[in-house]
Short mmCIF file of C-alpha atoms in Angstrom, two decimals:
data_model
loop_
_atom_site.label_atom_id
_atom_site.label_comp_id
_atom_site.label_asym_id
_atom_site.label_seq_id
_atom_site.Cartn_x
_atom_site.Cartn_y
_atom_site.Cartn_z
CA MET A 1 0.05 -0.14 0.06
CA ILE A 2 1.17 3.36 -1.02
CA GLU A 3 0.94 6.18 1.57
CA THR A 4 0.55 9.78 0.73
CA ASP A 5 -0.63 13.09 2.16
CA LEU A 6 -3.18 13.95 -0.41
CA LEU A 7 -4.59 11.81 -3.40
CA ILE A 8 -6.35 13.69 -6.06
CA ILE A 9 -8.56 11.91 -8.22
CA GLY A 10 -8.64 13.55 -11.78
CA ALA A 11 -6.01 15.39 -13.83
CA GLY A 12 -8.22 18.16 -15.44
CA PRO A 13 -8.07 21.79 -14.59
CA ALA A 14 -9.61 21.19 -11.23
CA GLY A 15 -7.25 18.43 -10.12
CA CYS A 16 -4.16 20.22 -11.52
CA SER A 17 -4.99 23.47 -9.83
CA ALA A 18 -5.67 21.73 -6.59
CA ALA A 19 -2.29 19.79 -6.72
CA ILE A 20 -0.32 23.09 -7.54
CA TYR A 21 -1.83 24.76 -4.47
CA ALA A 22 -1.45 21.76 -2.22
CA VAL A 23 2.20 20.68 -2.98
CA ARG A 24 3.25 24.45 -2.55
CA ALA A 25 1.80 24.17 0.99
CA GLY A 26 4.15 21.28 1.85
CA VAL A 27 1.79 18.50 1.04
CA LYS A 28 3.07 15.35 -0.52
CA THR A 29 0.48 15.11 -3.43
CA VAL A 30 -0.38 12.16 -5.87
CA VAL A 31 -2.81 12.63 -8.81
CA ALA A 32 -4.47 9.62 -9.92
CA GLY A 33 -5.19 10.90 -13.67
CA GLY A 34 -6.66 7.78 -15.15
CA ALA A 35 -5.50 6.23 -18.66
CA ILE A 36 -5.77 9.47 -20.45
CA PRO A 37 -5.04 12.36 -17.88
CA GLY A 38 -6.71 15.79 -18.90
CA GLY A 39 -10.49 15.37 -18.79
CA GLN A 40 -12.74 16.88 -21.55
CA LEU A 41 -10.45 19.63 -22.49
CA LEU A 42 -8.25 17.11 -24.56
CA GLN A 43 -11.19 17.08 -27.05
CA THR A 44 -11.34 20.85 -27.39
CA SER A 45 -9.46 22.17 -30.20
CA GLU A 46 -9.53 25.94 -29.40
CA ILE A 47 -10.12 27.58 -26.01
CA GLU A 48 -10.60 31.45 -26.08
CA ASN A 49 -12.25 32.02 -22.76
CA TYR A 50 -9.42 31.13 -20.34
CA ALA A 51 -7.66 34.19 -19.11
CA GLY A 52 -3.98 34.48 -19.77
CA PHE A 53 -3.60 33.43 -23.36
CA VAL A 54 -3.46 36.07 -26.08
CA ASN A 55 -4.55 33.77 -28.74
CA PRO A 56 -6.63 30.63 -28.56
CA VAL A 57 -5.09 27.58 -27.12
CA GLY A 58 -5.60 23.89 -27.83
CA GLY A 59 -7.15 21.76 -25.05
CA PHE A 60 -4.13 19.30 -25.34
CA GLU A 61 -1.50 22.08 -25.09
CA MET A 62 -3.30 23.50 -22.12
CA MET A 63 -3.42 20.36 -20.15
CA ASP A 64 -0.01 19.48 -21.12
CA ALA A 65 1.51 22.53 -19.70
CA MET A 66 -0.79 22.13 -16.44
CA HIS A 67 0.81 18.64 -16.02
CA LYS A 68 4.31 19.88 -16.66
CA GLN A 69 3.83 22.59 -14.05
CA CYS A 70 2.43 20.09 -11.58
CA LYS A 71 5.47 17.84 -12.06
CA ARG A 72 8.06 20.52 -11.74
CA LEU A 73 6.63 21.39 -8.39
CA GLY A 74 6.89 17.82 -7.27
CA VAL A 75 3.54 16.23 -7.90
CA GLU A 76 3.35 12.69 -8.92
CA ILE A 77 0.58 12.13 -11.90
CA THR A 78 -0.12 8.57 -12.48
CA SER A 79 -2.31 6.67 -14.84
CA ASP A 80 -4.16 4.88 -12.03
CA GLU A 81 -7.96 4.30 -12.22
CA VAL A 82 -9.73 4.66 -8.97
CA GLU A 83 -12.27 2.14 -8.31
CA HIS A 84 -13.41 2.65 -4.64
CA ILE A 85 -12.76 4.81 -1.73
CA SER A 86 -13.35 3.36 1.78
CA GLY A 87 -13.23 4.74 5.23
CA GLU A 88 -15.47 7.32 7.16
CA LYS A 89 -12.38 9.38 8.63
CA SER A 90 -8.91 9.93 7.66
CA PRO A 91 -6.73 8.11 6.55
CA PHE A 92 -8.68 6.75 3.59
CA THR A 93 -8.09 3.66 1.69
CA VAL A 94 -8.32 3.97 -2.20
CA LEU A 95 -8.41 0.94 -4.30
CA CYS A 96 -7.36 1.26 -7.96
CA SER A 97 -7.79 -1.01 -10.94
CA GLY A 98 -5.05 -3.85 -10.75
CA GLY A 99 -5.34 -4.02 -7.16
CA LYS A 100 -3.14 -1.08 -6.25
CA GLU A 101 -3.94 0.55 -3.12
CA TYR A 102 -3.22 4.13 -1.50
CA LYS A 103 -3.76 5.16 1.97
CA ALA A 104 -4.36 9.02 2.06
CA LYS A 105 -4.84 11.55 4.77
CA SER A 106 -7.01 13.57 2.42
CA ILE A 107 -8.68 13.10 -0.89
CA ILE A 108 -9.88 15.46 -3.59
CA ILE A 109 -12.44 14.28 -6.00
CA ALA A 110 -11.89 16.14 -9.32
CA THR A 111 -13.15 13.61 -11.82
CA GLY A 112 -15.32 15.92 -13.98
CA ALA A 113 -18.33 15.17 -16.12
CA THR A 114 -18.95 14.11 -19.67
CA ALA A 115 -21.46 15.72 -21.92
CA ARG A 116 -24.62 13.80 -22.67
CA TRP A 117 -24.81 13.39 -26.61
CA LEU A 118 -27.61 12.53 -28.83
CA ASN A 119 -25.90 9.15 -29.80
CA LEU A 120 -26.10 9.96 -33.65
CA PRO A 121 -23.41 8.12 -35.81
CA GLU A 122 -22.12 11.40 -37.19
CA GLU A 123 -21.27 12.96 -33.79
CA LYS A 124 -17.80 11.62 -33.52
CA GLU A 125 -17.13 12.93 -37.10
CA PHE A 126 -18.45 16.56 -36.33
CA LYS A 127 -17.34 17.21 -32.81
CA GLY A 128 -15.21 20.34 -32.96
CA LYS A 129 -16.42 20.91 -36.42
CA GLY A 130 -19.71 22.65 -35.63
CA LEU A 131 -20.91 20.11 -33.02
CA SER A 132 -20.51 21.16 -29.39
CA ALA A 133 -21.95 20.68 -26.08
CA CYS A 134 -21.00 23.98 -24.78
CA ALA A 135 -22.52 27.20 -26.19
CA THR A 136 -20.53 29.31 -23.71
CA CYS A 137 -17.17 27.83 -24.98
CA ASP A 138 -17.86 27.55 -28.73
CA GLY A 139 -20.74 30.02 -29.42
CA PHE A 140 -18.39 32.80 -30.31
CA PHE A 141 -17.13 31.13 -33.41
CA MET A 142 -20.85 30.96 -34.77
CA ARG A 143 -21.07 34.83 -34.89
CA GLY A 144 -23.32 36.01 -37.86
CA LYS A 145 -24.39 32.27 -38.63
CA LYS A 146 -27.42 30.05 -38.09
CA VAL A 147 -27.36 27.55 -35.37
CA CYS A 148 -29.48 24.81 -33.82
CA ILE A 149 -29.52 23.79 -30.18
CA VAL A 150 -31.14 20.69 -28.55
CA GLY A 151 -32.79 20.55 -25.04
CA GLY A 152 -35.71 21.74 -23.15
CA GLY A 153 -34.14 22.67 -19.71
CA ASN A 154 -32.71 25.79 -18.30
CA THR A 155 -29.32 25.21 -20.03
CA ALA A 156 -30.83 24.84 -23.34
CA PHE A 157 -32.98 28.04 -23.11
CA GLU A 158 -30.11 30.03 -21.50
CA ASP A 159 -27.83 28.96 -24.37
CA ALA A 160 -30.53 30.00 -26.89
CA LEU A 161 -30.75 33.31 -25.48
CA PHE A 162 -26.86 33.64 -25.46
CA LEU A 163 -26.56 32.44 -28.90
CA ALA A 164 -29.36 34.90 -30.06
CA GLN A 165 -26.96 37.77 -29.17
CA PHE A 166 -24.72 37.26 -32.06
CA CYS A 167 -26.12 34.49 -34.29
CA THR A 168 -28.69 35.33 -37.08
CA GLU A 169 -31.13 32.62 -36.11
CA VAL A 170 -31.39 29.80 -33.43
CA ASN A 171 -33.49 26.94 -33.79
CA LEU A 172 -34.24 25.38 -30.42
CA ILE A 173 -35.27 21.55 -30.99
CA HIS A 174 -37.20 19.83 -28.13
CA ARG A 175 -38.66 16.49 -28.09
CA ARG A 176 -41.88 17.62 -26.54
CA ASP A 177 -44.01 20.78 -26.29
CA ALA A 178 -43.60 21.20 -22.51
CA PHE A 179 -40.41 22.43 -21.03
CA ARG A 180 -38.21 21.86 -17.80
CA ALA A 181 -36.94 25.39 -18.11
CA ASP A 182 -38.19 28.28 -15.70
CA GLN A 183 -41.27 29.87 -16.98
CA VAL A 184 -39.57 33.30 -17.02
CA THR A 185 -36.65 32.00 -19.27
CA VAL A 186 -39.25 30.19 -21.62
CA GLU A 187 -41.04 33.45 -22.11
CA GLN A 188 -37.83 35.42 -22.98
CA VAL A 189 -37.13 32.72 -25.50
CA LYS A 190 -40.59 32.83 -26.97
CA ASN A 191 -40.29 36.62 -27.32
CA ASN A 192 -37.07 36.67 -29.01
CA PRO A 193 -37.57 37.13 -32.71
CA LYS A 194 -34.33 35.35 -33.61
CA ILE A 195 -35.17 32.08 -31.86
CA LYS A 196 -37.52 29.57 -33.41
CA LEU A 197 -38.93 26.54 -31.26
CA ILE A 198 -38.87 23.24 -33.24
CA LEU A 199 -41.11 21.13 -30.76
CA ASN A 200 -42.10 17.39 -30.73
CA SER A 201 -39.00 16.82 -32.83
CA VAL A 202 -35.77 15.03 -32.36
CA PRO A 203 -32.52 15.14 -34.44
CA VAL A 204 -31.86 12.05 -36.34
CA LYS A 205 -29.06 13.00 -38.75
CA ILE A 206 -26.22 15.58 -38.64
CA LEU A 207 -25.58 16.90 -42.11
CA GLY A 208 -22.43 18.11 -43.71
CA THR A 209 -19.28 17.16 -45.30
CA ASP A 210 -16.15 18.68 -43.68
CA ALA A 211 -18.20 20.45 -40.92
CA VAL A 212 -21.89 20.86 -39.75
CA GLU A 213 -24.00 22.24 -42.47
CA GLY A 214 -27.56 21.25 -41.02
CA VAL A 215 -29.45 18.77 -38.89
CA ARG A 216 -32.39 16.56 -40.03
CA VAL A 217 -35.13 16.58 -37.50
CA LYS A 218 -38.18 14.18 -37.06
CA ASN A 219 -41.41 15.04 -35.70
CA VAL A 220 -42.37 12.56 -33.27
CA LYS A 221 -46.00 12.86 -33.66
CA THR A 222 -46.41 12.85 -37.49
CA GLY A 223 -42.97 11.12 -38.46
CA GLU A 224 -42.18 13.96 -40.98
CA GLU A 225 -38.54 14.67 -41.26
CA THR A 226 -37.38 18.23 -42.10
CA ASP A 227 -33.78 19.43 -43.05
CA LEU A 228 -32.73 22.52 -41.03
CA SER A 229 -29.54 24.23 -42.25
CA CYS A 230 -27.17 25.36 -39.68
CA ALA A 231 -23.31 26.07 -39.21
CA GLY A 232 -23.43 24.84 -35.56
CA LEU A 233 -25.31 22.30 -33.52
CA PHE A 234 -25.37 22.68 -29.79
CA VAL A 235 -26.30 19.73 -27.40
CA ALA A 236 -27.70 20.83 -24.07
CA ILE A 237 -29.38 17.78 -22.67
CA GLY A 238 -27.30 17.65 -19.55
CA ALA A 239 -23.96 15.98 -18.37
CA VAL A 240 -22.87 13.01 -16.56
CA PRO A 241 -20.65 13.34 -13.48
CA GLN A 242 -17.93 10.77 -13.47
CA THR A 243 -18.71 9.57 -9.97
CA GLU A 244 -19.78 6.06 -10.60
CA PHE A 245 -16.97 4.72 -8.39
CA LEU A 246 -18.38 6.70 -5.39
CA LYS A 247 -21.80 4.74 -5.31
CA ASP A 248 -20.73 2.45 -2.60
CA SER A 249 -18.64 4.93 -0.69
CA LEU A 250 -19.79 7.17 2.24
CA VAL A 251 -19.53 10.26 0.24
CA ALA A 252 -22.82 11.71 -0.47
CA LEU A 253 -24.21 12.12 -4.10
CA ALA A 254 -27.02 14.14 -5.42
CA ASP A 255 -29.74 12.33 -7.43
CA ASN A 256 -28.09 13.37 -10.63
CA GLY A 257 -24.64 11.85 -9.50
CA LEU A 258 -23.05 15.22 -8.57
CA VAL A 259 -20.73 15.06 -5.39
CA LEU A 260 -22.54 17.04 -2.74
CA ALA A 261 -19.88 19.62 -1.60
CA ASP A 262 -20.39 23.16 0.14
CA GLU A 263 -18.72 26.39 -1.14
CA ARG A 264 -15.48 25.48 0.56
CA THR A 265 -15.48 22.15 -1.44
CA HIS A 266 -16.10 20.16 1.65
CA THR A 267 -17.95 16.88 1.05
CA THR A 268 -20.10 14.99 3.74
CA ILE A 269 -16.81 13.05 4.88
CA GLU A 270 -14.24 15.25 6.81
CA GLY A 271 -11.07 15.22 4.81
CA ILE A 272 -12.62 14.53 1.43
CA PHE A 273 -13.25 17.34 -0.74
CA ALA A 274 -14.65 17.89 -4.38
CA ALA A 275 -13.91 20.36 -7.10
CA GLY A 276 -14.67 20.88 -10.71
CA ASP A 277 -17.48 19.54 -12.94
CA CYS A 278 -18.29 16.58 -10.79
CA ALA A 279 -19.53 18.90 -8.09
CA ASP A 280 -20.59 21.94 -10.20
CA LYS A 281 -24.47 22.43 -10.71
CA TYR A 282 -24.30 25.21 -13.24
CA TYR A 283 -21.22 26.39 -15.06
CA ARG A 284 -18.95 23.43 -16.18
CA GLN A 285 -16.17 25.78 -17.47
CA ALA A 286 -12.42 25.20 -17.09
CA VAL A 287 -11.61 28.42 -15.48
CA ILE A 288 -14.30 27.80 -12.71
CA ALA A 289 -13.06 24.10 -12.36
CA ALA A 290 -9.44 25.57 -11.94
CA GLY A 291 -10.81 28.05 -9.27
CA SER A 292 -12.73 25.40 -7.29
CA GLY A 293 -9.61 23.13 -7.53
CA ALA A 294 -7.48 26.05 -6.04
CA LYS A 295 -10.04 26.13 -3.14
CA ALA A 296 -9.88 22.44 -2.64
CA GLY A 297 -6.18 22.44 -2.66
CA ILE A 298 -6.15 24.94 0.12
CA GLU A 299 -8.72 23.37 2.15
CA ALA A 300 -7.15 19.92 1.79
CA ALA A 301 -3.72 21.40 2.80
CA ALA A 302 -5.20 23.01 5.83
CA PHE A 303 -6.81 19.69 6.93
CA ILE A 304 -3.59 17.76 6.45
CA ASN A 305 -1.42 20.28 8.29
CA LEU A 306 -3.86 20.47 11.19
CA HIS A 307 -3.81 16.66 11.73
CA ARG A 308 -0.11 16.03 11.46
#
């Protein structure tokens, strides 16, 4: 069994930021990054909304720099896949695939979340080429163009309003004619002349050659199919927190799988903290994940140093 002060699960912006703050506070820190450390940003071709970069930066490039910064400071980043956390108080036992075990005085959960997609065969081809699950991240590139967005909750409606600020037309596609979004937001969308509601409809095919050129939708009541032209398709049907390994632990989860953590990143177990998209109800942005990771790193270091 390997002993360490702090084990961080996840090597995305939240995990790396937490590691940087913790190791600089004198805490022995190991990051279990999984088989491909870096999180969702590795699939992002251009990031333009992370402060400090004059020009757009690639997700792989950003995460590579974060990992190198962590290692320069003395953080150990491994490819371990965590399968289970046991213990109701410090120190905790962490079991990884292959039988490897850690004993850690504190743990930070920073495993992120993955976007929920439409499961259309063209998705893999068009991701990053007009297909996105983040209007806040990629909407800017659709300035002056027609776009479509899929969803019926607050995120979809808020994204539609956001995109309508600089897109010529926004088609909001929803499989029903009732919405989960707040009524005030629904009315704002209905009153916006740039937004058209495509109701009782589901996307069945993404159209295009080298990039998204449109989407084919099917009316679930009539069976009629219609092609909508667009340069961007945004999917806003939720995200899946990567917290399955916590199901049998004592760390409390919300019904949607998010880790329950307070504003100081404390979970329901003293000494275990959570940061980034795995605990974020609203934003799911890299810069916010990094900020919450910094908070978790500070809190975990304080906990460890208090209990030495």
